[in-house]
Short mmCIF file of C-alpha atoms and ligand atoms in Angstrom, two decimals:
data_model
loop_
_atom_site.label_atom_id
_atom_site.label_comp_id
_atom_site.label_asym_id
_atom_site.label_seq_id
_atom_site.Cartn_x
_atom_site.Cartn_y
_atom_site.Cartn_z
CA MET C 22 -14.08 29.00 16.09
CA LYS C 23 -14.37 29.47 12.33
CA ALA C 24 -12.74 26.60 10.46
CA ILE C 25 -12.21 25.30 6.93
CA PHE C 26 -12.54 21.48 6.92
CA LEU C 27 -11.21 19.12 4.21
CA GLY C 28 -12.37 15.52 4.73
CA ALA C 29 -15.56 15.84 6.79
CA THR C 30 -17.50 13.33 4.65
CA LYS C 31 -16.21 10.14 6.30
CA GLY C 32 -14.45 8.47 9.22
CA MET C 33 -12.55 10.62 11.71
CA GLY C 34 -13.32 13.77 9.72
CA ARG C 35 -17.04 13.16 10.05
CA ALA C 36 -16.72 12.59 13.83
CA LEU C 37 -14.55 15.67 14.34
CA SER C 38 -16.76 17.95 12.20
CA ARG C 39 -19.80 16.73 14.19
CA LEU C 40 -18.17 17.66 17.47
CA ILE C 41 -17.26 21.09 16.14
CA ALA C 42 -20.75 21.73 14.72
CA ARG C 43 -22.34 20.58 18.02
CA ARG C 44 -20.66 23.28 19.99
CA GLY C 45 -21.88 25.91 17.55
CA ASP C 46 -18.64 26.64 15.70
CA GLU C 47 -18.79 27.71 12.04
CA LEU C 48 -17.44 25.36 9.39
CA PHE C 49 -16.86 25.56 5.67
CA LEU C 50 -16.51 22.15 4.06
CA LEU C 51 -14.14 21.24 1.26
CA GLY C 52 -14.25 17.90 -0.55
CA ARG C 53 -14.15 16.14 -3.88
CA ASP C 54 -17.76 14.97 -4.14
CA ARG C 55 -20.56 17.51 -4.32
CA GLU C 56 -23.29 15.04 -3.17
CA ASP C 57 -21.20 13.83 -0.21
CA LEU C 58 -20.59 17.46 0.80
CA ASP C 59 -24.32 18.26 0.65
CA LYS C 60 -25.12 15.18 2.72
CA SER C 61 -22.48 16.15 5.32
CA CYS C 62 -23.98 19.68 5.51
CA ALA C 63 -27.43 18.25 6.16
CA ASP C 64 -26.05 15.87 8.84
CA LEU C 65 -24.13 18.69 10.57
CA ALA C 66 -27.19 20.97 10.46
CA ALA C 67 -29.19 18.23 12.23
CA ASP C 68 -26.39 17.85 14.78
CA GLY C 69 -25.85 21.52 15.61
CA THR C 70 -24.75 24.13 13.12
CA ARG C 71 -25.18 24.10 9.32
CA PRO C 72 -21.81 24.78 7.63
CA ALA C 73 -21.50 28.21 6.04
CA GLY C 74 -20.87 26.61 2.64
CA THR C 75 -18.96 24.06 0.57
CA ALA C 76 -16.45 24.12 -2.26
CA PRO C 77 -14.89 21.49 -4.50
CA CYS C 78 -11.36 20.53 -3.48
CA ASP C 79 -9.53 17.38 -4.57
CA LEU C 80 -6.13 16.57 -3.04
CA ALA C 81 -5.23 14.93 -6.36
CA ASP C 82 -5.76 18.27 -8.18
CA PRO C 83 -3.75 21.24 -6.82
CA ARG C 84 -5.60 23.66 -9.16
CA THR C 85 -8.61 23.31 -6.86
CA PHE C 86 -6.78 24.42 -3.64
CA ALA C 87 -6.50 28.23 -3.97
CA PRO C 88 -10.10 28.83 -5.26
CA ALA C 89 -11.55 26.53 -2.56
CA LEU C 90 -9.62 28.25 0.28
CA ASP C 91 -10.40 31.74 -1.04
CA GLN C 92 -14.13 31.00 -1.34
CA ALA C 93 -14.13 29.55 2.18
CA ILE C 94 -12.33 32.55 3.74
CA LEU C 95 -14.61 35.01 1.94
CA THR C 96 -17.73 33.15 3.05
CA LEU C 97 -16.53 32.96 6.67
CA GLY C 98 -16.10 36.75 6.77
CA GLY C 99 -12.47 37.24 5.69
CA ARG C 100 -10.83 35.48 8.64
CA VAL C 101 -10.60 31.88 9.87
CA ASP C 102 -9.21 30.41 13.10
CA ALA C 103 -8.28 27.00 11.70
CA VAL C 104 -7.81 24.88 8.63
CA ILE C 105 -8.33 21.20 9.36
CA VAL C 106 -7.29 18.38 7.00
CA THR C 107 -8.48 14.87 7.77
CA ALA C 108 -8.63 13.79 4.08
CA GLY C 109 -6.27 11.03 3.03
CA LEU C 110 -5.94 7.71 1.24
CA PHE C 111 -4.80 4.28 2.41
CA ALA C 112 -4.09 0.93 0.75
CA THR C 113 -2.32 -2.17 2.08
CA GLN C 114 1.34 -2.76 1.31
CA ASP C 115 0.39 -5.78 -0.91
CA ALA C 116 -2.12 -3.71 -2.89
CA LEU C 117 0.36 -0.85 -3.34
CA GLU C 118 3.20 -3.13 -4.42
CA SER C 119 1.04 -4.87 -7.01
CA ASN C 120 -0.61 -1.74 -8.46
CA PRO C 121 1.71 1.11 -9.42
CA GLU C 122 -1.17 3.37 -10.41
CA LEU C 123 -2.77 2.98 -6.97
CA CYS C 124 0.63 3.51 -5.41
CA ARG C 125 1.18 6.74 -7.32
CA SER C 126 -2.25 7.95 -6.28
CA VAL C 127 -1.70 7.27 -2.54
CA LEU C 128 1.76 8.84 -2.56
CA ASP C 129 0.44 11.83 -4.51
CA VAL C 130 -2.62 12.50 -2.31
CA ASP C 131 -1.03 11.76 1.10
CA PHE C 132 2.22 13.63 0.45
CA THR C 133 2.39 15.98 -2.59
CA GLY C 134 -1.27 16.99 -2.65
CA THR C 135 -1.56 17.42 1.13
CA VAL C 136 1.70 19.43 1.36
CA LEU C 137 0.70 21.73 -1.55
CA PHE C 138 -2.73 22.25 0.05
CA CYS C 139 -1.06 23.11 3.39
CA GLU C 140 1.24 25.58 1.61
CA GLU C 141 -1.80 27.45 0.26
CA ALA C 142 -3.47 27.30 3.68
CA ARG C 143 -0.47 28.53 5.67
CA LYS C 144 0.11 31.48 3.32
CA ARG C 145 -3.46 32.62 3.98
CA LEU C 146 -3.32 31.99 7.73
CA ILE C 147 -0.09 33.95 8.10
CA ALA C 148 -1.39 36.80 5.85
CA GLN C 149 -4.35 37.28 8.26
CA GLY C 150 -2.03 37.34 11.31
CA GLY C 151 -1.99 33.64 12.25
CA GLY C 152 -4.17 30.61 12.88
CA THR C 153 -4.15 26.86 13.38
CA LEU C 154 -3.35 24.25 10.76
CA CYS C 155 -4.42 20.80 11.93
CA VAL C 156 -3.44 17.89 9.68
CA PHE C 157 -3.91 14.12 10.02
CA SER C 158 -0.65 12.22 9.43
CA SER C 159 -0.13 8.74 10.95
CA VAL C 160 1.92 6.65 13.36
CA ALA C 161 2.83 4.77 10.11
CA GLY C 162 5.26 7.62 9.44
CA GLU C 163 7.26 7.16 12.64
CA ARG C 164 9.51 4.22 11.55
CA GLY C 165 10.07 2.27 8.35
CA ARG C 166 7.89 -0.82 8.99
CA LYS C 167 7.15 -3.95 6.95
CA PRO C 168 3.31 -3.60 6.70
CA VAL C 169 3.33 0.09 5.70
CA VAL C 170 6.51 0.75 3.71
CA LEU C 171 4.84 2.91 1.02
CA TYR C 172 1.88 4.51 2.89
CA GLY C 173 4.30 5.07 5.84
CA ALA C 174 6.78 6.84 3.56
CA ALA C 175 4.17 9.34 2.42
CA LYS C 176 3.05 10.00 6.02
CA ALA C 177 6.67 10.26 7.22
CA GLY C 178 7.29 12.97 4.62
CA LEU C 179 4.11 14.73 5.66
CA SER C 180 4.94 14.62 9.40
CA HIS C 181 8.45 15.93 8.65
CA TYR C 182 7.04 18.79 6.58
CA LEU C 183 4.52 19.70 9.34
CA GLU C 184 7.25 19.72 12.01
CA GLY C 185 9.33 22.03 9.80
CA LEU C 186 6.39 24.37 9.28
CA ASP C 187 5.92 24.59 13.04
CA HIS C 188 9.56 25.63 13.53
CA ARG C 189 9.60 28.05 10.60
CA TYR C 190 6.33 29.94 11.07
CA ARG C 191 5.39 29.67 14.78
CA ALA C 192 6.77 33.17 15.42
CA GLU C 193 4.45 34.51 12.68
CA GLY C 194 1.40 33.06 14.47
CA LEU C 195 1.01 29.76 12.69
CA HIS C 196 0.09 26.88 15.04
CA VAL C 197 0.55 23.46 13.49
CA VAL C 198 -1.28 20.53 15.08
CA THR C 199 -0.04 17.22 13.66
CA VAL C 200 -2.39 14.32 14.45
CA LYS C 201 -0.85 10.85 14.50
CA PRO C 202 -3.61 8.28 14.69
CA GLY C 203 -2.88 4.64 15.33
CA PHE C 204 -5.40 2.08 14.10
CA VAL C 205 -8.88 3.60 14.16
CA LYS C 206 -12.05 1.79 13.04
CA THR C 207 -13.24 3.67 9.93
CA GLY C 208 -13.97 2.81 6.31
CA LEU C 209 -10.24 3.24 5.66
CA THR C 210 -9.38 0.24 7.83
CA ALA C 211 -12.50 -1.85 6.98
CA GLY C 212 -11.44 -5.44 6.32
CA LEU C 213 -8.22 -5.20 8.37
CA LYS C 214 -7.88 -7.09 11.64
CA PRO C 215 -8.02 -4.46 14.42
CA PRO C 216 -5.03 -4.57 16.83
CA PRO C 217 -5.57 -4.48 20.62
CA PHE C 218 -5.42 -0.66 20.85
CA ALA C 219 -7.80 0.05 17.93
CA GLY C 220 -9.75 3.26 18.50
CA GLU C 221 -13.18 4.69 17.66
CA PRO C 222 -13.44 7.87 15.50
CA GLU C 223 -15.53 9.65 18.18
CA ASP C 224 -12.81 9.23 20.82
CA VAL C 225 -10.13 10.39 18.43
CA ALA C 226 -12.30 13.40 17.53
CA ALA C 227 -12.63 14.48 21.19
CA ARG C 228 -8.90 14.18 21.70
CA VAL C 229 -8.08 16.14 18.55
CA LEU C 230 -10.53 18.95 19.30
CA LYS C 231 -8.84 19.44 22.69
CA ALA C 232 -5.45 19.56 20.91
CA ILE C 233 -6.73 22.16 18.44
CA ASP C 234 -8.12 24.30 21.30
CA ARG C 235 -4.75 24.00 23.15
CA LYS C 236 -2.66 24.47 19.94
CA GLN C 237 -0.81 21.21 20.88
CA PRO C 238 1.90 20.55 18.21
CA VAL C 239 1.59 16.73 18.13
CA VAL C 240 -1.21 14.46 19.26
CA TYR C 241 -1.32 10.67 19.19
CA ALA C 242 -4.81 9.20 19.06
CA PRO C 243 -5.98 7.03 20.76
CA ALA C 244 -3.72 8.10 23.63
CA ALA C 245 -2.16 4.62 24.02
CA TRP C 246 -0.28 5.11 20.73
CA GLY C 247 1.94 7.80 22.28
CA PRO C 248 3.83 5.42 24.58
CA ILE C 249 3.64 2.59 22.04
CA MET C 250 5.37 4.71 19.41
CA ALA C 251 7.95 5.94 21.97
CA VAL C 252 8.97 2.28 22.36
CA ILE C 253 8.88 1.60 18.58
CA ARG C 254 11.05 4.67 17.91
CA SER C 255 13.66 3.40 20.39
CA LEU C 256 13.95 -0.14 18.96
CA PRO C 257 17.22 -0.93 17.22
CA ARG C 258 17.05 -1.72 13.51
CA PHE C 259 17.98 -5.41 13.99
CA VAL C 260 14.90 -5.81 16.27
CA MET C 261 12.63 -4.00 13.78
CA ARG C 262 13.81 -6.47 11.08
CA ARG C 263 12.65 -9.43 13.15
CA VAL C 264 9.21 -8.19 14.27
CA GLY C 265 6.21 -8.23 11.93
CA PHE C 266 4.85 -4.93 13.32
N1 LIG I 329 -8.20 4.92 10.20
C1 LIG I 329 -6.96 4.72 10.64
O1 LIG I 329 -6.64 3.68 11.27
C2 LIG I 329 -5.89 5.77 10.39
C3 LIG I 329 -4.66 5.58 11.01
C4 LIG I 329 -3.63 6.51 10.81
C5 LIG I 329 -3.88 7.62 10.02
N2 LIG I 329 -5.07 7.79 9.40
C6 LIG I 329 -5.24 9.00 8.61
O2 LIG I 329 -6.29 9.78 9.15
C7 LIG I 329 -6.98 10.46 8.12
C8 LIG I 329 -8.46 10.13 8.20
O3 LIG I 329 -8.64 8.72 8.08
P1 LIG I 329 -10.05 7.96 8.14
O4 LIG I 329 -9.80 6.65 8.68
O5 LIG I 329 -11.06 8.89 8.79
O6 LIG I 329 -10.35 7.84 6.57
P2 LIG I 329 -11.70 7.68 5.73
O7 LIG I 329 -12.83 7.24 6.61
O8 LIG I 329 -11.35 6.82 4.54
O9 LIG I 329 -11.99 9.19 5.24
C9 LIG I 329 -11.07 9.77 4.38
C10 LIG I 329 -11.57 11.10 3.94
O10 LIG I 329 -10.59 11.63 3.01
C11 LIG I 329 -11.29 12.12 1.84
N3 LIG I 329 -10.48 12.02 0.68
C12 LIG I 329 -9.83 10.95 0.17
N4 LIG I 329 -9.18 11.27 -0.95
C13 LIG I 329 -9.40 12.60 -1.17
C14 LIG I 329 -9.00 13.51 -2.19
N5 LIG I 329 -8.25 13.15 -3.24
N6 LIG I 329 -9.39 14.80 -2.08
C15 LIG I 329 -10.20 15.21 -1.07
N7 LIG I 329 -10.61 14.38 -0.09
C16 LIG I 329 -10.24 13.08 -0.17
C17 LIG I 329 -12.54 11.23 1.75
O11 LIG I 329 -13.49 11.90 0.99
P3 LIG I 329 -14.49 11.12 -0.05
O12 LIG I 329 -15.80 11.10 0.62
O13 LIG I 329 -14.42 11.95 -1.25
O14 LIG I 329 -13.92 9.74 -0.27
C18 LIG I 329 -12.93 11.09 3.23
O15 LIG I 329 -13.68 12.20 3.67
C19 LIG I 329 -6.31 10.03 6.80
O16 LIG I 329 -5.31 10.99 6.48
C20 LIG I 329 -5.62 8.73 7.17
O17 LIG I 329 -4.49 8.47 6.34
C21 LIG I 329 -6.07 6.88 9.57
#
């Protein structure tokens, strides 16, 4: 597989890119910090395969999207099998409510920036005859919930967009893989109390890579979050109001 990867520098992105590099697939890394990208390239080279290159891409700056994708596709020989987006921001509900600037930034990066990046990616994938677009959303987008009102709203919008893309462009060869992680132990959740079904990035990565290979439209990770969210989705509103979840 030849893949463009945005978000390989940390957390689940780092674990997933390692798995991909280990099996000898070719990656091109996008990210907002040149030093972090160089360090990730060195790590991946030690693990398996050195990425073909890197380019600056910041989800907060849509002007970076087209040049980064074009450079990646050119470097990978004019055709890619997948574009993978694990990049994203998180802050607690309390932090977001008390800091409008932080709130704007999380909403911008997790919804507007990610959607605009995906638009540039899907145009290029369809122009070459098809490919896979794998994007990390969240179980936080499944229902309006007290602890994640704002972050969840951005992820709900993103999941909705990705489902629409799947319906609209599947016949043209676009395969959308929407990843909905539950709580996973990464830097993003550092300092939060892990719930009983908290997952490890390496386990999520293995599950997501299988989903990419199978072109599975939606994947919950860890697996336990699939049935948990099926229950949450079915709860009546008056029950949701009473529970802290
Ligand atoms: N961990 C969880 O429990 C959990 C649960 C549900 C959903 N998710 C979602 O899963 C994805 C991965 O989460 P994670 O836990 O692996 O997070 P993480 O460890 O914090 O890593 C986030 C990645 O996103 C990149 N990033 C952040 N802002 C960016 C920007 N403006 N432009 C480009 N890259 C940017 C970071 O790059 P830098 O090195 O530049 O910071 C980093 O590589 C995110 O979309 C997150 O919302 C996570």
